[in-house]
GROMACS .gro file of C-alpha atoms in nm:
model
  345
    1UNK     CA    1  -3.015   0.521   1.235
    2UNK     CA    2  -3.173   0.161   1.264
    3UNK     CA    3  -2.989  -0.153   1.118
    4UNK     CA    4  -3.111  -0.218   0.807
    5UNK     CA    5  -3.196  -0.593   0.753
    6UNK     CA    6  -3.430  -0.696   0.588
    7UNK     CA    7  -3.638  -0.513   0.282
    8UNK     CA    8  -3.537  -0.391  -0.081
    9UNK     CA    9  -3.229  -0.211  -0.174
   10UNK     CA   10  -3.178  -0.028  -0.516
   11UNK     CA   11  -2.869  -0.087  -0.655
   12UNK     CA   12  -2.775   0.159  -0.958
   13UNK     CA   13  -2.531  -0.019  -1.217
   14UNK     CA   14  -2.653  -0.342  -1.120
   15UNK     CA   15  -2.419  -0.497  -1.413
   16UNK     CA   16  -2.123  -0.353  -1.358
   17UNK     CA   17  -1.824  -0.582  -1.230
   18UNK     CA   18  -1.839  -0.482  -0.848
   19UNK     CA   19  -2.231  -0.423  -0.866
   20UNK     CA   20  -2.321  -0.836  -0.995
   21UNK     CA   21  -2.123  -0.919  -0.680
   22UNK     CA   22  -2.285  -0.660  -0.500
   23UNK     CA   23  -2.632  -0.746  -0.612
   24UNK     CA   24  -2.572  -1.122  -0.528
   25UNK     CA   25  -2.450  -1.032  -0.178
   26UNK     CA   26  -2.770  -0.869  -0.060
   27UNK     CA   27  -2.986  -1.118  -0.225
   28UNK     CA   28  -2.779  -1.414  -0.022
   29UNK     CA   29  -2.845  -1.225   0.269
   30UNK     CA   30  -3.200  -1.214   0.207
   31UNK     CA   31  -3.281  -0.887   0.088
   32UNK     CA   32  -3.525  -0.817  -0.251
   33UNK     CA   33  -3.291  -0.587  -0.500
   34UNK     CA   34  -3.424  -0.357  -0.744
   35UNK     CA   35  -3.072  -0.343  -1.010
   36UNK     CA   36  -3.088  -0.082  -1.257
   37UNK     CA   37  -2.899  -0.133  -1.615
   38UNK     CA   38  -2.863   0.133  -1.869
   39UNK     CA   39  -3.036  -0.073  -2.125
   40UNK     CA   40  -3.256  -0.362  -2.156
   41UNK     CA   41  -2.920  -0.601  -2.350
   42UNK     CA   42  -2.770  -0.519  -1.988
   43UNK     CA   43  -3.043  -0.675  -1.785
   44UNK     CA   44  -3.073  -1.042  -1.922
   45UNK     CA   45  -2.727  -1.145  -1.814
   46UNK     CA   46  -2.833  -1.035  -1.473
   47UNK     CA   47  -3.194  -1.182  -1.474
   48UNK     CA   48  -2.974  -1.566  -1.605
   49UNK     CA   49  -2.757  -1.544  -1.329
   50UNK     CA   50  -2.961  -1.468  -1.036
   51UNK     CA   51  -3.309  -1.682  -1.187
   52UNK     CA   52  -3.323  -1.883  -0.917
   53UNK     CA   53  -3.415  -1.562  -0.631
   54UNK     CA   54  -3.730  -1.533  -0.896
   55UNK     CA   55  -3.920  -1.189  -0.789
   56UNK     CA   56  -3.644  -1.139  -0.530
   57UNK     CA   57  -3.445  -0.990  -0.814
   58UNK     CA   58  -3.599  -0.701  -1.068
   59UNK     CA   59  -3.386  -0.505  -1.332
   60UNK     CA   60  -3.554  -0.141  -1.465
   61UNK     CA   61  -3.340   0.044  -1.678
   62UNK     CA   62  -3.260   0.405  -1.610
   63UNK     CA   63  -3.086   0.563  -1.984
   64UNK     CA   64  -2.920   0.821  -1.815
   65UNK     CA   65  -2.816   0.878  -1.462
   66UNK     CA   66  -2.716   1.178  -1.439
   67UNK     CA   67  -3.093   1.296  -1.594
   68UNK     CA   68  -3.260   1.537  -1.344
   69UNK     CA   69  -3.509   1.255  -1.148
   70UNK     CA   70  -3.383   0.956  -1.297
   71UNK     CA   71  -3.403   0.728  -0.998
   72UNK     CA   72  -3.747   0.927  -0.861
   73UNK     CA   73  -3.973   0.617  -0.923
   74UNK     CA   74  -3.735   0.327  -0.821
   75UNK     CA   75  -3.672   0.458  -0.463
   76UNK     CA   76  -4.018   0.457  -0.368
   77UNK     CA   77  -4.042   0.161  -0.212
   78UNK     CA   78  -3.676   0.082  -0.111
   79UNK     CA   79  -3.577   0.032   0.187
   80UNK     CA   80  -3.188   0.135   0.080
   81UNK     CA   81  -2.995   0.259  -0.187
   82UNK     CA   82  -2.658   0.132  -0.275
   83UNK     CA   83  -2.525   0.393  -0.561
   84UNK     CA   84  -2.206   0.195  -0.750
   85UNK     CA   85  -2.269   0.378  -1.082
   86UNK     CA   86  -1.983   0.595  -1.208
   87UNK     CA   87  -1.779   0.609  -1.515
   88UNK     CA   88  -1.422   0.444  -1.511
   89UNK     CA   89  -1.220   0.505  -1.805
   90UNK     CA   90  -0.926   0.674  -1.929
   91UNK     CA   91  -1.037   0.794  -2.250
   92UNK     CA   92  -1.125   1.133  -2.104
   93UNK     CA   93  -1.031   1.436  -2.264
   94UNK     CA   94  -1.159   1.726  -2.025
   95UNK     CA   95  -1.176   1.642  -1.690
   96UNK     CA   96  -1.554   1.742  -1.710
   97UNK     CA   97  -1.654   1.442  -1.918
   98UNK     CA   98  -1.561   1.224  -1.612
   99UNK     CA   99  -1.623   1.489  -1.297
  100UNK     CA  100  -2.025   1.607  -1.438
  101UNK     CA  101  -2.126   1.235  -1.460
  102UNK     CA  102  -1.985   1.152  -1.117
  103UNK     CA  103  -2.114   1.386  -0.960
  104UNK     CA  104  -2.475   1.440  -1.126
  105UNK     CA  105  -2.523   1.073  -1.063
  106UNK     CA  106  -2.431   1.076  -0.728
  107UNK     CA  107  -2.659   1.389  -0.637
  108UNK     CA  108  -2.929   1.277  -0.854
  109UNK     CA  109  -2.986   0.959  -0.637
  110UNK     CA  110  -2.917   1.166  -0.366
  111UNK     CA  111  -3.193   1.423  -0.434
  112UNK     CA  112  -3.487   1.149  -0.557
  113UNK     CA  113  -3.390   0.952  -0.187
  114UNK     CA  114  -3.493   1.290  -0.031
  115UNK     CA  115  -3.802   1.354  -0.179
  116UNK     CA  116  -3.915   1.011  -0.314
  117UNK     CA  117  -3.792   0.769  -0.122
  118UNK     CA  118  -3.983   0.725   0.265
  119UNK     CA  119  -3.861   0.417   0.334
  120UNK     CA  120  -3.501   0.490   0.307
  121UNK     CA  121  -3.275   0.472   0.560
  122UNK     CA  122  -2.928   0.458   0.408
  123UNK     CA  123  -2.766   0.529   0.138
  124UNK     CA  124  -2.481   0.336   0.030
  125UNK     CA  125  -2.218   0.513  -0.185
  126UNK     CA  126  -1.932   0.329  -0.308
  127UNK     CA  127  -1.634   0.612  -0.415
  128UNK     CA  128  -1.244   0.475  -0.387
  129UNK     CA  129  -0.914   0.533  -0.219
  130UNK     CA  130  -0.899   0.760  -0.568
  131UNK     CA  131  -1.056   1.031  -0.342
  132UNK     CA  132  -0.816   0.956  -0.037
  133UNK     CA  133  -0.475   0.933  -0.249
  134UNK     CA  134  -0.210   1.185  -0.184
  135UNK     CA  135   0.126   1.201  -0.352
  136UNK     CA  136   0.447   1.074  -0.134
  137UNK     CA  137   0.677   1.335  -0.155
  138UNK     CA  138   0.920   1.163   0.163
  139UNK     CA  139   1.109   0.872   0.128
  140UNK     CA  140   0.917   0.670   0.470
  141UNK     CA  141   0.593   0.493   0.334
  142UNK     CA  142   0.316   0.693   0.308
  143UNK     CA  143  -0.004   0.609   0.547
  144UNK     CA  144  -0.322   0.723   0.502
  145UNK     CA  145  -0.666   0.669   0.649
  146UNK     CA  146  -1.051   0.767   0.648
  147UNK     CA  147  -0.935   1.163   0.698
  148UNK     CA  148  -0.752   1.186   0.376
  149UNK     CA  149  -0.881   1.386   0.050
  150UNK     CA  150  -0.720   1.412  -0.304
  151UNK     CA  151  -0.718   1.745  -0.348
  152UNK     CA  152  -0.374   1.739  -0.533
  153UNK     CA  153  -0.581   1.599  -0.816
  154UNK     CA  154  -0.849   1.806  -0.843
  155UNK     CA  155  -0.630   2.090  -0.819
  156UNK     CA  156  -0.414   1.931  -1.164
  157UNK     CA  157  -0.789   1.921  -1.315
  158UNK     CA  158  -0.826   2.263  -1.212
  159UNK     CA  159  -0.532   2.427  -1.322
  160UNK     CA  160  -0.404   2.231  -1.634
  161UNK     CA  161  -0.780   2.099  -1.773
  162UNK     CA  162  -0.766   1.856  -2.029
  163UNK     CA  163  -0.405   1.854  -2.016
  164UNK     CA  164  -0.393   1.630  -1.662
  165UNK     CA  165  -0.321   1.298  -1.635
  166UNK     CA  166  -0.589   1.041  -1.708
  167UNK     CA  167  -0.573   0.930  -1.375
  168UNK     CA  168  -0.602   1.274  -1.231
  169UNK     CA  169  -0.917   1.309  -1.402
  170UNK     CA  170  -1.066   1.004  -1.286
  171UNK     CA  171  -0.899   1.043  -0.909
  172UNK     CA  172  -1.086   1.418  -0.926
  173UNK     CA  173  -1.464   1.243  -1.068
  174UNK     CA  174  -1.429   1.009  -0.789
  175UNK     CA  175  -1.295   1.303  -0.492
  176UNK     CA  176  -1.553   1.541  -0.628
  177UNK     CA  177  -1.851   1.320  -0.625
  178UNK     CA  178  -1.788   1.166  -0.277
  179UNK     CA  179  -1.771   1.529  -0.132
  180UNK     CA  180  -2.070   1.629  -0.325
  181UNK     CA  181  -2.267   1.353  -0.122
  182UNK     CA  182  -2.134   1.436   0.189
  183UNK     CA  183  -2.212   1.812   0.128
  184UNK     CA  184  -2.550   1.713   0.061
  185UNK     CA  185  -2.624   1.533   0.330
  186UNK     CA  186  -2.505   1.829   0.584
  187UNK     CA  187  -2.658   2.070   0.435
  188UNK     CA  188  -3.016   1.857   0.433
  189UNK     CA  189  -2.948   1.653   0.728
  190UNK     CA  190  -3.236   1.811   0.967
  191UNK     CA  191  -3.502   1.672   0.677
  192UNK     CA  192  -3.347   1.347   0.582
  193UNK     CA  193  -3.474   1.001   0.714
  194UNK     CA  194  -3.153   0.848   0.619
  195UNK     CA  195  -2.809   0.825   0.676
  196UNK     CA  196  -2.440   0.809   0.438
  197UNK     CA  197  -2.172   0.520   0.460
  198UNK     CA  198  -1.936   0.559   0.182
  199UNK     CA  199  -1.629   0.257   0.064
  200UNK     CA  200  -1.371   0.352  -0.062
  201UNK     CA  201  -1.162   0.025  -0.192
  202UNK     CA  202  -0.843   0.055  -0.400
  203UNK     CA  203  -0.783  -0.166  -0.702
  204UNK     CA  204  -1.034  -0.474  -0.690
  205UNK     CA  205  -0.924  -0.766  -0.843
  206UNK     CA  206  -1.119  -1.145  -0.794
  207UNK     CA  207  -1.342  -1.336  -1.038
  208UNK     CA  208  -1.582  -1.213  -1.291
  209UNK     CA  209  -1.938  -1.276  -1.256
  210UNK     CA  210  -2.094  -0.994  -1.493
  211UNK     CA  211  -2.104  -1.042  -1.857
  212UNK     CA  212  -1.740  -1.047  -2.038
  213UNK     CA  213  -1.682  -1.237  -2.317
  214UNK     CA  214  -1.280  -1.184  -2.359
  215UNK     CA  215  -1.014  -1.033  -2.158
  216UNK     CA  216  -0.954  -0.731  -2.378
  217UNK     CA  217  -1.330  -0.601  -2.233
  218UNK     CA  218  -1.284  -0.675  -1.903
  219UNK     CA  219  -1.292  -0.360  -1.633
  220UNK     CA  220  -0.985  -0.152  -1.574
  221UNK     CA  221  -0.864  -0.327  -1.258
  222UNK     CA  222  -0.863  -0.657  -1.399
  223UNK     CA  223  -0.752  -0.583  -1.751
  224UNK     CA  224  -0.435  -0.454  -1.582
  225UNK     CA  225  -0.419  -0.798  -1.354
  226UNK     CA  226  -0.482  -1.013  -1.622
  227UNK     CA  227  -0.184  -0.845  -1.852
  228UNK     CA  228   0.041  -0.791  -1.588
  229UNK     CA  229  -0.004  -1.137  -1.397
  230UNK     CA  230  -0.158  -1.398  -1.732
  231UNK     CA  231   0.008  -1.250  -2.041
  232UNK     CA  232   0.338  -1.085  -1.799
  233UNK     CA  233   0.372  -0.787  -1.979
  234UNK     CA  234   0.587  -0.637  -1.674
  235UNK     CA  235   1.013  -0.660  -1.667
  236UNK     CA  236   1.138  -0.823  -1.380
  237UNK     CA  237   1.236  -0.492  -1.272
  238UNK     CA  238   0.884  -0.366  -1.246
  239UNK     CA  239   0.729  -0.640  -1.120
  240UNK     CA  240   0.899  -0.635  -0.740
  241UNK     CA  241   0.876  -0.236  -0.738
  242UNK     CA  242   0.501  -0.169  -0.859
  243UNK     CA  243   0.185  -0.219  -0.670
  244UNK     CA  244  -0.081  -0.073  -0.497
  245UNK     CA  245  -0.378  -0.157  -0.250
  246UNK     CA  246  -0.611  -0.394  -0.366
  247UNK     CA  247  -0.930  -0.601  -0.232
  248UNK     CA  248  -1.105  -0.883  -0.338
  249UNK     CA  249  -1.450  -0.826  -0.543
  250UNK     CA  250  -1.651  -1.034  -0.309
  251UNK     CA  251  -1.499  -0.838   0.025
  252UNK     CA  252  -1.617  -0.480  -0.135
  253UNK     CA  253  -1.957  -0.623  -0.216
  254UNK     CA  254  -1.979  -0.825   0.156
  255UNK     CA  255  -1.862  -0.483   0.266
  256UNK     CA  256  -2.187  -0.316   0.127
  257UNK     CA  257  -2.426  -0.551   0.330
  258UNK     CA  258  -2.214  -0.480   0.641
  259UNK     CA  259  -2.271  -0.107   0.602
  260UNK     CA  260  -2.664  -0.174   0.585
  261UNK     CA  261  -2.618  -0.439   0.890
  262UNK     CA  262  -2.422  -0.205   1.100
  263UNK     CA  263  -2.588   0.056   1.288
  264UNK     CA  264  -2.276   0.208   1.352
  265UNK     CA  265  -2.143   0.260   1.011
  266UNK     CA  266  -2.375   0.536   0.945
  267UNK     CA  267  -2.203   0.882   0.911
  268UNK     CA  268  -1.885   0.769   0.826
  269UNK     CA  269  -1.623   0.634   0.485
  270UNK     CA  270  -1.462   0.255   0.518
  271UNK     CA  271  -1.110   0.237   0.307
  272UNK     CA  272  -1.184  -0.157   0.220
  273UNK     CA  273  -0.817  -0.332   0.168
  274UNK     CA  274  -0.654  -0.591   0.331
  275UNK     CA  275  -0.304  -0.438   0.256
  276UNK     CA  276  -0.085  -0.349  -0.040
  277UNK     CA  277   0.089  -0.582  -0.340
  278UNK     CA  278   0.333  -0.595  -0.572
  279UNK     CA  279   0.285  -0.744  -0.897
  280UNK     CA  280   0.514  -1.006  -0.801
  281UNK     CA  281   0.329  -1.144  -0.510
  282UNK     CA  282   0.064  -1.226  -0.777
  283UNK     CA  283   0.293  -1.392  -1.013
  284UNK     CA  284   0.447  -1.638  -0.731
  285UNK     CA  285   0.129  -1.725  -0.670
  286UNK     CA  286  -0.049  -1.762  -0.974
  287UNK     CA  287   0.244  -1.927  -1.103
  288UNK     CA  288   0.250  -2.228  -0.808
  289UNK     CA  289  -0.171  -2.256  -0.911
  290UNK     CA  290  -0.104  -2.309  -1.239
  291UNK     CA  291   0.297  -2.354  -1.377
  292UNK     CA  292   0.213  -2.335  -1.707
  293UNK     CA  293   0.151  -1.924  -1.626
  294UNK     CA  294   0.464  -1.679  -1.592
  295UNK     CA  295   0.713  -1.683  -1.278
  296UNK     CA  296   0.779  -1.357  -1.279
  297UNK     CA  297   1.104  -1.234  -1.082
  298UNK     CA  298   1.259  -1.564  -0.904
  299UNK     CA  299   1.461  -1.344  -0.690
  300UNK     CA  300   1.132  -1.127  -0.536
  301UNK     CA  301   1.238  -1.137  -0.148
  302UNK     CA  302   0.882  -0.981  -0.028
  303UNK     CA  303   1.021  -0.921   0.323
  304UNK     CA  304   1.196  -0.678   0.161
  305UNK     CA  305   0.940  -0.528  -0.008
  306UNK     CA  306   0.919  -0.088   0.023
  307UNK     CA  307   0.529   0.040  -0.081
  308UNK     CA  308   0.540   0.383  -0.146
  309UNK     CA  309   0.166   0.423  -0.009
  310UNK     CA  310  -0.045   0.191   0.278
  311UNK     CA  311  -0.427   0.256   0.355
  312UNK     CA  312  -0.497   0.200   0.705
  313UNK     CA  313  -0.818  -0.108   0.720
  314UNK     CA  314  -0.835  -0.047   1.100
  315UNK     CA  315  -1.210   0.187   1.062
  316UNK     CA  316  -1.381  -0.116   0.888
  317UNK     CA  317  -1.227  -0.405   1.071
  318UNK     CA  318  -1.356  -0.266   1.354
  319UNK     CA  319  -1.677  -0.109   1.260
  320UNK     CA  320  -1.784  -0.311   0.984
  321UNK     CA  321  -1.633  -0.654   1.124
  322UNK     CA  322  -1.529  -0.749   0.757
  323UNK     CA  323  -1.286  -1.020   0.714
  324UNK     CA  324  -1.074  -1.056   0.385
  325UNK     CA  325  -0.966  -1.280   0.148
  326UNK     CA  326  -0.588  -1.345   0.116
  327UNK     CA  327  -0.365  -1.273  -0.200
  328UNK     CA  328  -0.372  -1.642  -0.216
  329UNK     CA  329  -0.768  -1.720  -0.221
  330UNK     CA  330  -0.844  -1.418  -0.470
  331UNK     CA  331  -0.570  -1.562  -0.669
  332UNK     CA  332  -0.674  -1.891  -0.687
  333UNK     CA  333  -1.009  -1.819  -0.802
  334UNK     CA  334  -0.962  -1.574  -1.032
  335UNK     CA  335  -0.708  -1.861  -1.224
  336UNK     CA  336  -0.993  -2.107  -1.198
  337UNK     CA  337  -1.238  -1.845  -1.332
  338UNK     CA  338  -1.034  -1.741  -1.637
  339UNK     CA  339  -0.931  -2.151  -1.689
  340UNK     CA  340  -1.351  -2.185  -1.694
  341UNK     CA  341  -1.349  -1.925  -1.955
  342UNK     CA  342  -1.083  -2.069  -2.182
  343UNK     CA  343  -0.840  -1.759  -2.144
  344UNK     CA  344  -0.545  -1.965  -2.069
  345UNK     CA  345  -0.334  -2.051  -2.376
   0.00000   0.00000   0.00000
């Protein structure tokens, strides 16, 4: 498929806490976006932040994605479609509130890019290393890459229903929605004019530009960063043995105008991290930005550090050409951003 580089891109979610940084990537690189918001409230934070692109920037709101055509008369006139929308919560009580959603939003955009959308030429999915995650059952760290599924967690959604973990439910909504849009695009491949790049980033952590007005409402990732790393709720114990992959908000968004810039990234999924963490590399640094903040574990040795799992970045270092952000930078400005907030005590 041809790079796509300049034009309009749709961008479902448009005020969610990846999609701001999302939007505000493509429109720095010059394209028009078309954000959609699930009410009007949503769209006025958006329209304030990014005033100065003027009729670069339009917000429509779509109620409900997952409502059979939903996104038919926005993708007219796009040139691509980056689809971010997707429920993230743990509140979930069958796994069905979380997998129907995922999934009938991801096919719905899907389905109005085949039959309304002409100018399209990819589609832009982003999913998560939810639907790559597989339990470690050795003792060796765990490495996975772009050919891994979660199907041990749609299995536990399968078999135990609404009495799997939260997690599993989510891990399953995110597996089963990113293998719904590759199914459809195999199965309709010889009459679509466009192609599939899916990211799949673990937690993302960085500064906030959407609308938050205190830290108890901020998304999942970063309500767990800002307890564990501002407010320390972790023993010192916990703090050098938990952790996970992580990337920066502004590397997953750069990472969705690199999949439109890249001719090459067609076809295929991009795990976005630049390597794993545990909660106490956050705390030595946040705590040498700012000393009033928690110290965490003074005896963390990170050389000695074990992660249970690693996600390979090789695919979209190489493909994509994306560079990342260090622990330190992402760090740094996130402490500045919640200081400009007044969230520091």
């Amino acid at each position: 498929m041809p790079t796509v580089t300049t034009g309009k891109v749709l961008v479902t979610g448009a005020n969610g806490y990846i999609a701001v940084w999302v939007v505000k990537s493509f429109l720095g690189a010059g394209f028009a976006v078309r954000g959609t918001v699930r009410s009007e409230s949503k769209a006025t934070h958006l329209r304030n932040t990014f005033k100065s692109f003027g009729d670069k920037l339009e917000i429509v709101v779509v109620e409900d994605i997952t409502k059979e055509g939903a996104f038919d008369a926005y993708v007219k006139d796009v040139d691509a479609i980056a689809h971010t929308a997707s429920p993230f919560h743990m509140h979930a009580v069958e796994p069905e509130e979380m997998i129907g959603p995922a999934v009938q939003g991801t096919l719905g955009v899907l389905h109005s890019a085949q039959a309304h959308g002409p100018h399209v030429r990819r589609v832009v999915v982003l999913s998560s290393t939810a639907a790559v995650w597989r339990p470690n059952t050795g003792t060796d760290t765990l490495v996975l890459d772009e050919t891994s599924w979660n199907e041990t967690e749609v299995a536990e959604c399968r078999e135990k229903g609404r009495e799997a973990s939260a997690m599993a439910k989510y891990r399953a909504s995110k597996t089963l929605a990113e293998r719904a849009a590759w199914d459809f695009v195999e199965k309709n491949k010889a009459s679509l004019g466009w192609d599939l790049v899916v990211l799949n980033p673990p937690y993302v952590f960085g500064p906030n530009l959407h609308e938050v007005d205190r830290p108890e409402n901020l998304g999942s990732s970063m309500r767990d960063w800002y307890l564990n790393v501002i407010e320390s709720r972790l023993d010192n114990d916990a703090v050098v043995n938990l952790g996970a992959g992580w990337v920066d908000v502004r590397d997953i968004a750069q990472a969705h105008v690199l999949a439109l810039l890249k001719p090459e990234a067609g076809g295929n999924r991009f795990i976005i991290t630049p390597g794993s963490y545990k909660w106490q590399d956050w705390l030595s640094i946040t705590h040498k930005v700012e000393p009033s903040l928690p110290e965490g574990n003074p005896h963390y040795d990170p050389s000695k550090a074990k992660h249970v799992l690693r996600y390979k970045n090789d695919k979209a270092a190489d493909v994509l050409g994306i560079k990342f952000r260090s622990l330190q930078e992402t760090a740094k400005d996130t402490i500045e951003d919640i200081k400009a907030r007044g969230w520091l005590k």
